[in-house]
PDB file of C-alpha atoms in Angstrom:
ATOM      1  CA  MET A  25       0.000   0.000   0.000  1.00 56.00           C
ATOM      2  CA  ARG A  26       1.286   3.444  -0.888  1.00 69.00           C
ATOM      3  CA  GLY A  27       0.248   6.844   0.357  1.00 73.00           C
ATOM      4  CA  GLY A  28      -0.424   9.853  -1.774  1.00 77.00           C
ATOM      5  CA  GLU A  29       0.568  13.469  -1.575  1.00 87.00           C
ATOM      6  CA  LEU A  30      -2.140  15.861  -0.531  1.00 92.00           C
ATOM      7  CA  GLY A  31      -0.219  18.819  -1.963  1.00 92.00           C
ATOM      8  CA  THR A  32      -0.910  17.684  -5.510  1.00 93.00           C
ATOM      9  CA  LYS A  33      -4.630  17.127  -4.954  1.00 97.00           C
ATOM     10  CA  THR A  34      -7.871  19.071  -4.992  1.00 98.00           C
ATOM     11  CA  VAL A  35      -9.974  18.805  -1.842  1.00 98.00           C
ATOM     12  CA  GLY A  36     -13.636  19.689  -2.217  1.00 98.00           C
ATOM     13  CA  ILE A  37     -15.655  20.537   0.851  1.00 98.00           C
ATOM     14  CA  ILE A  38     -19.425  20.318   0.664  1.00 98.00           C
ATOM     15  CA  GLY A  39     -20.452  22.744   3.401  1.00 98.00           C
ATOM     16  CA  VAL A  40     -17.832  25.346   4.246  1.00 98.00           C
ATOM     17  CA  GLY A  41     -19.212  26.258   7.664  1.00 95.00           C
ATOM     18  CA  ALA A  42     -17.186  26.037  10.872  1.00 91.00           C
ATOM     19  CA  ILE A  43     -15.972  22.468  10.306  1.00 93.00           C
ATOM     20  CA  GLY A  44     -15.536  22.857   6.546  1.00 96.00           C
ATOM     21  CA  SER A  45     -13.558  26.064   7.088  1.00 96.00           C
ATOM     22  CA  ARG A  46     -11.200  24.289   9.467  1.00 94.00           C
ATOM     23  CA  VAL A  47     -10.752  21.422   7.003  1.00 96.00           C
ATOM     24  CA  THR A  48      -9.928  24.023   4.346  1.00 97.00           C
ATOM     25  CA  GLU A  49      -7.269  25.609   6.558  1.00 96.00           C
ATOM     26  CA  LEU A  50      -5.663  22.274   7.394  1.00 96.00           C
ATOM     27  CA  VAL A  51      -5.498  20.820   3.886  1.00 97.00           C
ATOM     28  CA  SER A  52      -4.350  24.082   2.323  1.00 96.00           C
ATOM     29  CA  ALA A  53      -1.368  23.986   4.679  1.00 96.00           C
ATOM     30  CA  PHE A  54      -0.252  20.889   2.745  1.00 96.00           C
ATOM     31  CA  GLY A  55      -0.551  22.753  -0.542  1.00 96.00           C
ATOM     32  CA  ALA A  56      -3.825  21.190  -1.676  1.00 97.00           C
ATOM     33  CA  GLU A  57      -6.155  23.200  -3.847  1.00 98.00           C
ATOM     34  CA  THR A  58      -9.380  23.817  -1.926  1.00 98.00           C
ATOM     35  CA  ILE A  59     -12.823  24.239  -3.423  1.00 98.00           C
ATOM     36  CA  GLY A  60     -16.103  24.263  -1.568  1.00 98.00           C
ATOM     37  CA  THR A  61     -19.780  25.025  -1.367  1.00 98.00           C
ATOM     38  CA  LYS A  62     -21.361  27.540   0.944  1.00 97.00           C
ATOM     39  CA  ARG A  63     -24.912  28.804   1.400  1.00 95.00           C
ATOM     40  CA  ASP A  64     -23.632  32.376   1.783  1.00 95.00           C
ATOM     41  CA  THR A  65     -20.770  32.915  -0.646  1.00 96.00           C
ATOM     42  CA  THR A  66     -20.166  36.514   0.468  1.00 95.00           C
ATOM     43  CA  THR A  67     -17.969  35.367   3.364  1.00 93.00           C
ATOM     44  CA  VAL A  68     -15.298  32.883   2.409  1.00 95.00           C
ATOM     45  CA  PRO A  69     -12.293  31.588   4.391  1.00 96.00           C
ATOM     46  CA  ASP A  70      -8.961  32.885   3.099  1.00 96.00           C
ATOM     47  CA  ALA A  71      -7.728  29.318   2.590  1.00 96.00           C
ATOM     48  CA  LEU A  72     -10.550  28.482   0.163  1.00 98.00           C
ATOM     49  CA  ASP A  73      -9.363  28.798  -3.442  1.00 98.00           C
ATOM     50  CA  GLN A  74     -12.805  28.649  -5.056  1.00 98.00           C
ATOM     51  CA  VAL A  75     -16.364  28.745  -3.721  1.00 98.00           C
ATOM     52  CA  PHE A  76     -19.649  27.660  -5.268  1.00 98.00           C
ATOM     53  CA  PRO A  77     -23.216  28.161  -4.043  1.00 98.00           C
ATOM     54  CA  ALA A  78     -24.550  25.152  -2.116  1.00 97.00           C
ATOM     55  CA  ASP A  79     -26.789  24.032  -4.974  1.00 97.00           C
ATOM     56  CA  GLU A  80     -23.770  23.764  -7.293  1.00 98.00           C
ATOM     57  CA  TYR A  81     -22.181  20.945  -5.281  1.00 98.00           C
ATOM     58  CA  HIS A  82     -21.911  18.817  -8.435  1.00 98.00           C
ATOM     59  CA  LYS A  83     -18.999  21.034  -9.508  1.00 98.00           C
ATOM     60  CA  ILE A  84     -17.123  19.859  -6.418  1.00 98.00           C
ATOM     61  CA  LEU A  85     -17.763  16.226  -7.308  1.00 98.00           C
ATOM     62  CA  THR A  86     -16.365  16.562 -10.831  1.00 98.00           C
ATOM     63  CA  GLN A  87     -13.185  18.387  -9.756  1.00 98.00           C
ATOM     64  CA  ALA A  88     -12.129  17.022  -6.360  1.00 98.00           C
ATOM     65  CA  ASP A  89      -9.770  14.169  -5.600  1.00 98.00           C
ATOM     66  CA  TYR A  90     -11.112  14.144  -2.033  1.00 98.00           C
ATOM     67  CA  VAL A  91     -14.714  15.117  -1.287  1.00 98.00           C
ATOM     68  CA  VAL A  92     -15.323  16.068   2.334  1.00 98.00           C
ATOM     69  CA  VAL A  93     -18.973  16.168   3.405  1.00 98.00           C
ATOM     70  CA  ALA A  94     -19.295  18.737   6.200  1.00 97.00           C
ATOM     71  CA  CYS A  95     -22.745  20.237   5.589  1.00 97.00           C
ATOM     72  CA  PRO A  96     -25.641  20.072   8.052  1.00 95.00           C
ATOM     73  CA  LEU A  97     -28.403  17.501   7.648  1.00 96.00           C
ATOM     74  CA  THR A  98     -31.464  19.321   6.322  1.00 96.00           C
ATOM     75  CA  ASP A  99     -34.375  18.449   4.056  1.00 96.00           C
ATOM     76  CA  GLU A 100     -32.212  19.680   1.152  1.00 96.00           C
ATOM     77  CA  THR A 101     -29.130  17.639   2.058  1.00 97.00           C
ATOM     78  CA  GLU A 102     -30.741  14.348   3.077  1.00 97.00           C
ATOM     79  CA  GLY A 103     -29.746  11.820   0.401  1.00 98.00           C
ATOM     80  CA  LEU A 104     -27.629  14.470  -1.352  1.00 98.00           C
ATOM     81  CA  LEU A 105     -25.052  11.939  -2.558  1.00 98.00           C
ATOM     82  CA  GLY A 106     -26.207   8.819  -4.330  1.00 98.00           C
ATOM     83  CA  ILE A 107     -25.187   6.678  -7.273  1.00 98.00           C
ATOM     84  CA  ASP A 108     -25.633   9.510  -9.807  1.00 98.00           C
ATOM     85  CA  GLU A 109     -23.283  11.720  -7.799  1.00 98.00           C
ATOM     86  CA  PHE A 110     -20.700   8.933  -7.389  1.00 98.00           C
ATOM     87  CA  ARG A 111     -20.707   8.526 -11.173  1.00 98.00           C
ATOM     88  CA  LEU A 112     -19.680  12.187 -11.479  1.00 98.00           C
ATOM     89  CA  MET A 113     -16.634  11.632  -9.283  1.00 98.00           C
ATOM     90  CA  SER A 114     -13.280  10.415 -10.562  1.00 97.00           C
ATOM     91  CA  ARG A 115     -12.541   6.719 -10.116  1.00 97.00           C
ATOM     92  CA  GLU A 116      -9.524   7.805  -8.041  1.00 96.00           C
ATOM     93  CA  SER A 117     -11.537  10.049  -5.707  1.00 97.00           C
ATOM     94  CA  VAL A 118     -12.225   9.429  -2.033  1.00 97.00           C
ATOM     95  CA  LEU A 119     -15.335  10.404  -0.105  1.00 98.00           C
ATOM     96  CA  ILE A 120     -14.920  11.581   3.492  1.00 98.00           C
ATOM     97  CA  ASN A 121     -18.116  12.035   5.520  1.00 97.00           C
ATOM     98  CA  VAL A 122     -17.816  13.848   8.853  1.00 95.00           C
ATOM     99  CA  ALA A 123     -21.302  15.374   8.725  1.00 95.00           C
ATOM    100  CA  ARG A 124     -24.306  13.051   9.058  1.00 96.00           C
ATOM    101  CA  GLY A 125     -24.864   9.573   7.665  1.00 97.00           C
ATOM    102  CA  GLU A 126     -28.190  10.407   6.053  1.00 98.00           C
ATOM    103  CA  ILE A 127     -26.537  12.866   3.643  1.00 98.00           C
ATOM    104  CA  VAL A 128     -25.016   9.935   1.756  1.00 98.00           C
ATOM    105  CA  ASP A 129     -27.112   7.063   0.435  1.00 98.00           C
ATOM    106  CA  GLN A 130     -25.200   4.280   2.167  1.00 98.00           C
ATOM    107  CA  ASP A 131     -26.389   1.477  -0.116  1.00 98.00           C
ATOM    108  CA  ASP A 132     -25.351   3.474  -3.184  1.00 98.00           C
ATOM    109  CA  LEU A 133     -22.003   4.210  -1.540  1.00 98.00           C
ATOM    110  CA  VAL A 134     -21.379   0.500  -0.976  1.00 98.00           C
ATOM    111  CA  ARG A 135     -22.191  -0.207  -4.640  1.00 98.00           C
ATOM    112  CA  ALA A 136     -19.926   2.632  -5.811  1.00 98.00           C
ATOM    113  CA  LEU A 137     -17.064   1.282  -3.707  1.00 98.00           C
ATOM    114  CA  GLN A 138     -17.610  -2.333  -4.765  1.00 98.00           C
ATOM    115  CA  HIS A 139     -17.732  -1.460  -8.471  1.00 98.00           C
ATOM    116  CA  GLY A 140     -14.844   0.999  -8.487  1.00 97.00           C
ATOM    117  CA  LEU A 141     -16.854   4.130  -9.220  1.00 98.00           C
ATOM    118  CA  ILE A 142     -14.766   5.801  -6.507  1.00 98.00           C
ATOM    119  CA  ASP A 143     -11.506   4.679  -4.946  1.00 96.00           C
ATOM    120  CA  GLY A 144     -12.424   4.783  -1.278  1.00 97.00           C
ATOM    121  CA  ALA A 145     -14.235   6.311   1.653  1.00 98.00           C
ATOM    122  CA  ALA A 146     -13.456   7.443   5.172  1.00 96.00           C
ATOM    123  CA  LEU A 147     -16.614   7.488   7.262  1.00 97.00           C
ATOM    124  CA  ASP A 148     -17.236   8.863  10.726  1.00 94.00           C
ATOM    125  CA  VAL A 149     -21.044   8.796  10.403  1.00 96.00           C
ATOM    126  CA  PHE A 150     -23.606   6.279   9.181  1.00 96.00           C
ATOM    127  CA  ASP A 151     -27.319   5.766   8.528  1.00 94.00           C
ATOM    128  CA  GLU A 152     -27.460   3.754  11.731  1.00 94.00           C
ATOM    129  CA  GLU A 153     -25.048   4.312  14.606  1.00 92.00           C
ATOM    130  CA  PRO A 154     -23.231   2.430  15.740  1.00 91.00           C
ATOM    131  CA  LEU A 155     -22.621   0.802  12.378  1.00 94.00           C
ATOM    132  CA  PRO A 156     -24.270  -2.646  12.546  1.00 95.00           C
ATOM    133  CA  PRO A 157     -21.878  -5.627  12.615  1.00 95.00           C
ATOM    134  CA  ASP A 158     -23.404  -7.010   9.416  1.00 97.00           C
ATOM    135  CA  SER A 159     -22.797  -3.825   7.387  1.00 97.00           C
ATOM    136  CA  LEU A 160     -20.870  -4.459   4.177  1.00 97.00           C
ATOM    137  CA  LEU A 161     -18.779  -1.364   4.951  1.00 97.00           C
ATOM    138  CA  TRP A 162     -16.822  -3.377   7.543  1.00 97.00           C
ATOM    139  CA  ASP A 163     -15.607  -5.799   4.861  1.00 96.00           C
ATOM    140  CA  LEU A 164     -14.552  -3.354   2.155  1.00 97.00           C
ATOM    141  CA  SER A 165     -10.783  -2.904   1.970  1.00 96.00           C
ATOM    142  CA  ASN A 166     -11.199   0.603   0.531  1.00 96.00           C
ATOM    143  CA  VAL A 167     -13.135   1.969   3.533  1.00 97.00           C
ATOM    144  CA  VAL A 168     -11.911   3.450   6.797  1.00 95.00           C
ATOM    145  CA  VAL A 169     -14.538   3.420   9.558  1.00 95.00           C
ATOM    146  CA  THR A 170     -14.254   5.577  12.676  1.00 91.00           C
ATOM    147  CA  PRO A 171     -16.680   5.556  15.637  1.00 87.00           C
ATOM    148  CA  HIS A 172     -18.249   9.072  15.271  1.00 80.00           C
ATOM    149  CA  MET A 173     -16.312  10.449  18.176  1.00 76.00           C
ATOM    150  CA  ALA A 174     -14.073  13.027  16.524  1.00 64.00           C
ATOM    151  CA  TRP A 175     -15.781  15.707  18.605  1.00 65.00           C
ATOM    152  CA  THR A 176     -14.819  14.257  21.973  1.00 74.00           C
ATOM    153  CA  THR A 177     -11.579  15.168  23.715  1.00 79.00           C
ATOM    154  CA  SER A 178     -10.493  15.790  27.275  1.00 84.00           C
ATOM    155  CA  LYS A 179     -11.359  19.481  26.702  1.00 86.00           C
ATOM    156  CA  THR A 180     -14.847  19.000  25.239  1.00 82.00           C
ATOM    157  CA  THR A 181     -16.736  19.798  28.446  1.00 87.00           C
ATOM    158  CA  ASP A 182     -14.676  22.947  29.039  1.00 89.00           C
ATOM    159  CA  ARG A 183     -15.294  24.116  25.462  1.00 84.00           C
ATOM    160  CA  TRP A 184     -19.035  23.488  25.791  1.00 83.00           C
ATOM    161  CA  ALA A 185     -19.136  25.511  29.003  1.00 90.00           C
ATOM    162  CA  ASP A 186     -17.236  28.397  27.367  1.00 89.00           C
ATOM    163  CA  LEU A 187     -19.534  28.316  24.339  1.00 86.00           C
ATOM    164  CA  ILE A 188     -22.674  28.316  26.477  1.00 89.00           C
ATOM    165  CA  ALA A 189     -21.362  31.254  28.518  1.00 92.00           C
ATOM    166  CA  GLU A 190     -20.464  33.244  25.376  1.00 89.00           C
ATOM    167  CA  ASN A 191     -23.859  32.545  23.798  1.00 87.00           C
ATOM    168  CA  TYR A 192     -25.674  33.470  27.003  1.00 90.00           C
ATOM    169  CA  ASP A 193     -23.773  36.778  27.098  1.00 89.00           C
ATOM    170  CA  ALA A 194     -24.659  37.462  23.443  1.00 86.00           C
ATOM    171  CA  LEU A 195     -28.309  36.638  24.049  1.00 85.00           C
ATOM    172  CA  THR A 196     -28.638  38.786  27.170  1.00 88.00           C
ATOM    173  CA  ALA A 197     -26.884  41.656  25.358  1.00 88.00           C
ATOM    174  CA  SER A 198     -29.564  41.410  22.627  1.00 83.00           C
ATOM    175  CA  SER A 199     -26.933  40.391  20.090  1.00 77.00           C
ATOM    176  CA  PRO A 200     -28.309  37.093  18.734  1.00 76.00           C
ATOM    177  CA  LYS A 201     -26.241  37.484  15.544  1.00 77.00           C
ATOM    178  CA  ASN A 202     -23.153  36.883  17.715  1.00 78.00           C
ATOM    179  CA  ILE A 203     -24.373  33.490  18.913  1.00 80.00           C
ATOM    180  CA  THR A 204     -22.058  30.642  17.889  1.00 76.00           C
ATOM    181  CA  ASN A 205     -23.516  27.447  16.359  1.00 67.00           C
ATOM    182  CA  ARG A 206     -26.930  28.970  15.768  1.00 62.00           C
ATOM    183  CA  VAL A 207     -29.508  26.733  14.162  1.00 56.00           C
ATOM    184  CA  LEU A 208     -31.025  28.612  11.245  1.00 50.00           C
TER     185      LEU A 208
END
C-alpha cells in the first residue's frame, strides 16, 4: 500500500461552515487546492481557493480528488449523494463524511465502492449508529470506519461551558447574531 501526496490534490468541501472552514485551513497547509460550497458565498475563508453556491455541489464532485462532506443535515441535504453523484466523481476520488450519515445514500455508496466508481471512503457517520456488525462497509478494503467520536476530547466539556457562557452573554446583550452554532 502506498500513500499519496495531498499537496498535488484538490480537496472539495461540501459545506464550508465552521468544520468545513477548518478542514480548508488544514489541507491548504499541505498545498492542496481547496474548493467548496457555501450557502452564503459573500464570506469565504482565506484558505478556500474557489467557492460555489450550495446548490452547485456537483462542480465539487467533478473536480475534487477528495470530497469532504461537512454540511448540516437538512431536508435539502438528506440523500444528497447517491449513485448519480458517485458517477460524477473520478474513479480515483475518495469520499470523506464527517457530517451526518443520512446525507449519503449508504447502499449506493457500498455499490460505488464495490464497483470501483470511486476509490475509497473514510466514514465517521452512518445511517445507523453504531454501524451494525453485518454492514458491508466493515468488509470493504477501501473503507476506513471511525466511531463518530471526533468531537470528543479531554477538553470537550470545558469548550461546551465556554460556548454556552459566550452565547448566554450574546443573548442577554440582545446580540443574537453573535451566537455561535446557531440553528437557522
